[in-house]
């Protein structure tokens, strides 16, 4: 379901967040259920997030380290699930964690060569390479401005996300243009200035 939703979202001109879909199903679904069956009361993960209880109801709270916060990945979790979670990194700053880890586990030697996990687990190289296995992503289309005028071309709408400003051509552009809209059915990009990306609603 997560993988199929990932492909479908790009086909529809959207930018998916597969981790947000996967977490309730796998890590905090099947894995949590198994842990509870084994007699565990809670499970801990390395997410940068915190749990806050208000009137005996558990909520996801932003991590102390705002630059690493991952609370948005967990928005779909039920209160009953959140109550069974522990996030040890939530009250720590990223810069302090490696020294703590080395002090507790000196056998690690150095953490300089340890890469942070930032990619989608089923994407080996790039999301474009993953999409190419299922759909045609290289299909040239037109770029329009907010007035609906054709001002350039692009390589295929699935190669762009809202906010991107490279990879498409705008004739006579004297300033950066950003993708502010994607029309998947027409294979068109709508671009504008940086301020056109601002929104006051979801």
Short mmCIF file of C-alpha atoms in Angstrom, two decimals:
data_model
loop_
_atom_site.label_atom_id
_atom_site.label_comp_id
_atom_site.label_asym_id
_atom_site.label_seq_id
_atom_site.Cartn_x
_atom_site.Cartn_y
_atom_site.Cartn_z
CA UNK A 1 0.00 0.00 0.00
CA UNK A 2 2.78 2.44 0.89
CA UNK A 3 4.76 1.75 -2.28
CA UNK A 4 1.71 1.94 -4.54
CA UNK A 5 0.62 5.20 -2.91
CA UNK A 6 4.11 6.58 -3.53
CA UNK A 7 3.88 5.90 -7.27
CA UNK A 8 0.27 7.09 -7.53
CA UNK A 9 1.01 10.37 -5.75
CA UNK A 10 3.68 11.34 -8.27
CA UNK A 11 1.39 10.35 -11.13
CA UNK A 12 -1.16 12.80 -9.72
CA UNK A 13 1.39 15.59 -9.42
CA UNK A 14 1.69 15.36 -5.65
CA UNK A 15 4.72 14.95 -3.39
CA UNK A 16 4.18 11.89 -1.18
CA UNK A 17 5.44 11.31 2.34
CA UNK A 18 5.72 7.50 2.43
CA UNK A 19 7.23 7.44 5.93
CA UNK A 20 4.11 9.10 7.33
CA UNK A 21 2.01 6.32 5.77
CA UNK A 22 4.40 3.52 6.70
CA UNK A 23 4.87 4.42 10.37
CA UNK A 24 1.29 3.67 11.49
CA UNK A 25 1.24 0.43 9.49
CA UNK A 26 4.65 -1.07 10.19
CA UNK A 27 6.81 0.39 12.97
CA UNK A 28 3.93 1.59 15.12
CA UNK A 29 1.48 -0.99 13.82
CA UNK A 30 2.77 -4.52 13.28
CA UNK A 31 6.05 -4.02 15.18
CA UNK A 32 4.34 -2.40 18.16
CA UNK A 33 1.69 -5.13 18.28
CA UNK A 34 4.41 -7.78 18.31
CA UNK A 35 6.28 -5.99 21.10
CA UNK A 36 3.12 -5.83 23.21
CA UNK A 37 2.52 -9.55 22.67
CA UNK A 38 6.04 -10.19 23.96
CA UNK A 39 5.13 -8.35 27.14
CA UNK A 40 6.71 -4.98 26.40
CA UNK A 41 4.91 -1.96 27.80
CA UNK A 42 6.44 0.56 25.41
CA UNK A 43 8.85 0.76 22.47
CA UNK A 44 11.59 3.32 21.86
CA UNK A 45 12.71 4.65 18.49
CA UNK A 46 15.32 7.13 17.29
CA UNK A 47 12.86 9.72 16.03
CA UNK A 48 13.51 13.32 16.94
CA UNK A 49 10.16 13.92 18.59
CA UNK A 50 8.60 14.01 22.04
CA UNK A 51 5.45 12.78 23.72
CA UNK A 52 3.39 15.24 25.72
CA UNK A 53 0.46 14.24 27.88
CA UNK A 54 -2.45 16.65 28.33
CA UNK A 55 -5.44 15.59 30.44
CA UNK A 56 -4.21 11.98 30.29
CA UNK A 57 -4.15 12.04 26.47
CA UNK A 58 -0.81 11.57 24.70
CA UNK A 59 0.20 13.85 21.84
CA UNK A 60 3.22 14.10 19.56
CA UNK A 61 5.33 17.15 20.36
CA UNK A 62 8.09 18.85 18.38
CA UNK A 63 11.65 17.79 19.25
CA UNK A 64 13.99 20.04 21.20
CA UNK A 65 16.33 20.15 18.20
CA UNK A 66 14.21 22.03 15.67
CA UNK A 67 16.74 21.37 12.89
CA UNK A 68 16.20 17.61 13.20
CA UNK A 69 12.55 17.49 14.23
CA UNK A 70 10.63 14.50 12.82
CA UNK A 71 7.30 14.97 14.59
CA UNK A 72 5.59 15.63 11.25
CA UNK A 73 6.30 12.02 10.24
CA UNK A 74 4.14 10.87 13.14
CA UNK A 75 1.04 13.00 12.64
CA UNK A 76 -1.16 10.02 11.73
CA UNK A 77 -0.59 8.07 14.97
CA UNK A 78 -3.52 7.42 17.30
CA UNK A 79 -3.36 8.71 20.88
CA UNK A 80 -3.40 5.14 22.21
CA UNK A 81 -0.33 4.31 20.15
CA UNK A 82 1.53 7.49 21.12
CA UNK A 83 1.08 6.59 24.79
CA UNK A 84 3.18 3.46 24.20
CA UNK A 85 6.13 5.29 22.59
CA UNK A 86 9.40 6.63 23.95
CA UNK A 87 11.69 8.96 22.00
CA UNK A 88 15.05 9.16 23.84
CA UNK A 89 16.47 11.68 21.35
CA UNK A 90 13.56 14.08 21.63
CA UNK A 91 15.06 16.11 24.48
CA UNK A 92 18.59 16.16 23.07
CA UNK A 93 20.43 18.23 20.50
CA UNK A 94 21.96 16.37 17.58
CA UNK A 95 25.43 17.74 18.30
CA UNK A 96 25.37 16.21 21.79
CA UNK A 97 24.27 12.72 20.77
CA UNK A 98 27.47 11.42 19.13
CA UNK A 99 29.65 12.22 22.17
CA UNK A 100 27.08 10.50 24.40
CA UNK A 101 27.03 7.45 22.13
CA UNK A 102 30.82 7.19 22.04
CA UNK A 103 31.03 7.54 25.80
CA UNK A 104 28.50 4.75 26.31
CA UNK A 105 29.81 2.56 23.48
CA UNK A 106 33.53 3.27 22.94
CA UNK A 107 33.80 0.22 20.69
CA UNK A 108 32.17 2.32 17.97
CA UNK A 109 35.54 4.03 17.57
CA UNK A 110 34.41 6.99 15.53
CA UNK A 111 31.03 8.02 14.22
CA UNK A 112 32.40 10.26 11.50
CA UNK A 113 31.90 7.58 8.86
CA UNK A 114 28.37 6.71 9.96
CA UNK A 115 25.88 8.13 7.49
CA UNK A 116 22.56 9.47 8.65
CA UNK A 117 19.48 7.76 7.27
CA UNK A 118 17.62 10.40 5.32
CA UNK A 119 16.31 8.55 2.29
CA UNK A 120 13.17 6.53 1.66
CA UNK A 121 14.01 2.90 2.43
CA UNK A 122 12.79 1.47 -0.89
CA UNK A 123 14.48 4.15 -3.03
CA UNK A 124 17.94 2.87 -3.96
CA UNK A 125 19.34 5.83 -5.93
CA UNK A 126 16.70 8.48 -6.57
CA UNK A 127 12.94 8.60 -6.57
CA UNK A 128 13.05 9.20 -10.33
CA UNK A 129 14.82 5.87 -10.87
CA UNK A 130 12.14 4.16 -8.80
CA UNK A 131 9.35 5.81 -10.78
CA UNK A 132 10.95 4.82 -14.09
CA UNK A 133 10.34 1.17 -13.23
CA UNK A 134 6.59 1.78 -13.38
CA UNK A 135 5.72 4.94 -15.31
CA UNK A 136 7.02 7.21 -18.05
CA UNK A 137 8.66 10.18 -16.37
CA UNK A 138 10.54 11.74 -19.29
CA UNK A 139 7.75 13.40 -21.23
CA UNK A 140 8.37 17.01 -22.23
CA UNK A 141 5.68 19.54 -21.42
CA UNK A 142 5.13 23.27 -21.17
CA UNK A 143 5.81 25.71 -18.36
CA UNK A 144 3.20 28.40 -17.71
CA UNK A 145 3.20 31.50 -15.56
CA UNK A 146 0.40 32.39 -13.16
CA UNK A 147 -1.40 34.19 -15.98
CA UNK A 148 -1.57 30.97 -17.99
CA UNK A 149 0.97 32.06 -20.60
CA UNK A 150 3.45 29.50 -21.97
CA UNK A 151 6.92 30.69 -21.03
CA UNK A 152 9.08 27.56 -21.28
CA UNK A 153 9.40 23.78 -21.24
CA UNK A 154 10.14 21.00 -18.76
CA UNK A 155 11.33 17.37 -18.91
CA UNK A 156 8.25 15.70 -17.42
CA UNK A 157 6.04 16.84 -14.55
CA UNK A 158 6.90 13.92 -12.24
CA UNK A 159 10.47 15.17 -12.04
CA UNK A 160 9.37 18.28 -10.16
CA UNK A 161 7.92 19.14 -6.79
CA UNK A 162 6.42 22.35 -5.45
CA UNK A 163 9.19 24.81 -4.67
CA UNK A 164 11.73 23.43 -7.12
CA UNK A 165 13.50 26.07 -9.19
CA UNK A 166 15.83 24.07 -11.44
CA UNK A 167 15.52 21.61 -14.30
CA UNK A 168 13.05 23.57 -16.45
CA UNK A 169 13.52 26.35 -19.00
CA UNK A 170 11.93 29.78 -18.83
CA UNK A 171 12.47 32.05 -21.83
CA UNK A 172 14.23 35.31 -21.03
CA UNK A 173 14.14 34.75 -17.28
CA UNK A 174 15.97 37.48 -15.36
CA UNK A 175 15.17 36.08 -11.91
CA UNK A 176 14.61 32.62 -10.38
CA UNK A 177 11.29 30.90 -11.02
CA UNK A 178 9.78 28.32 -8.68
CA UNK A 179 7.26 25.56 -9.30
CA UNK A 180 4.03 26.70 -7.62
CA UNK A 181 1.66 24.24 -9.26
CA UNK A 182 1.59 20.97 -11.21
CA UNK A 183 -1.13 19.96 -13.66
CA UNK A 184 -0.59 16.22 -14.03
CA UNK A 185 -3.37 15.68 -16.57
CA UNK A 186 -1.94 18.28 -18.95
CA UNK A 187 1.72 17.59 -18.08
CA UNK A 188 2.20 21.27 -17.25
CA UNK A 189 4.16 23.17 -14.64
CA UNK A 190 2.99 26.50 -13.24
CA UNK A 191 5.82 28.70 -12.03
CA UNK A 192 6.09 31.98 -10.18
CA UNK A 193 8.29 34.04 -7.92
CA UNK A 194 9.43 32.91 -4.49
CA UNK A 195 6.71 34.93 -2.77
CA UNK A 196 4.11 33.05 -4.83
CA UNK A 197 4.96 29.92 -2.85
CA UNK A 198 3.51 31.45 0.32
CA UNK A 199 0.20 30.01 1.47
CA UNK A 200 -2.17 30.80 4.30
CA UNK A 201 -4.03 27.49 4.31
CA UNK A 202 -3.51 23.75 3.86
#
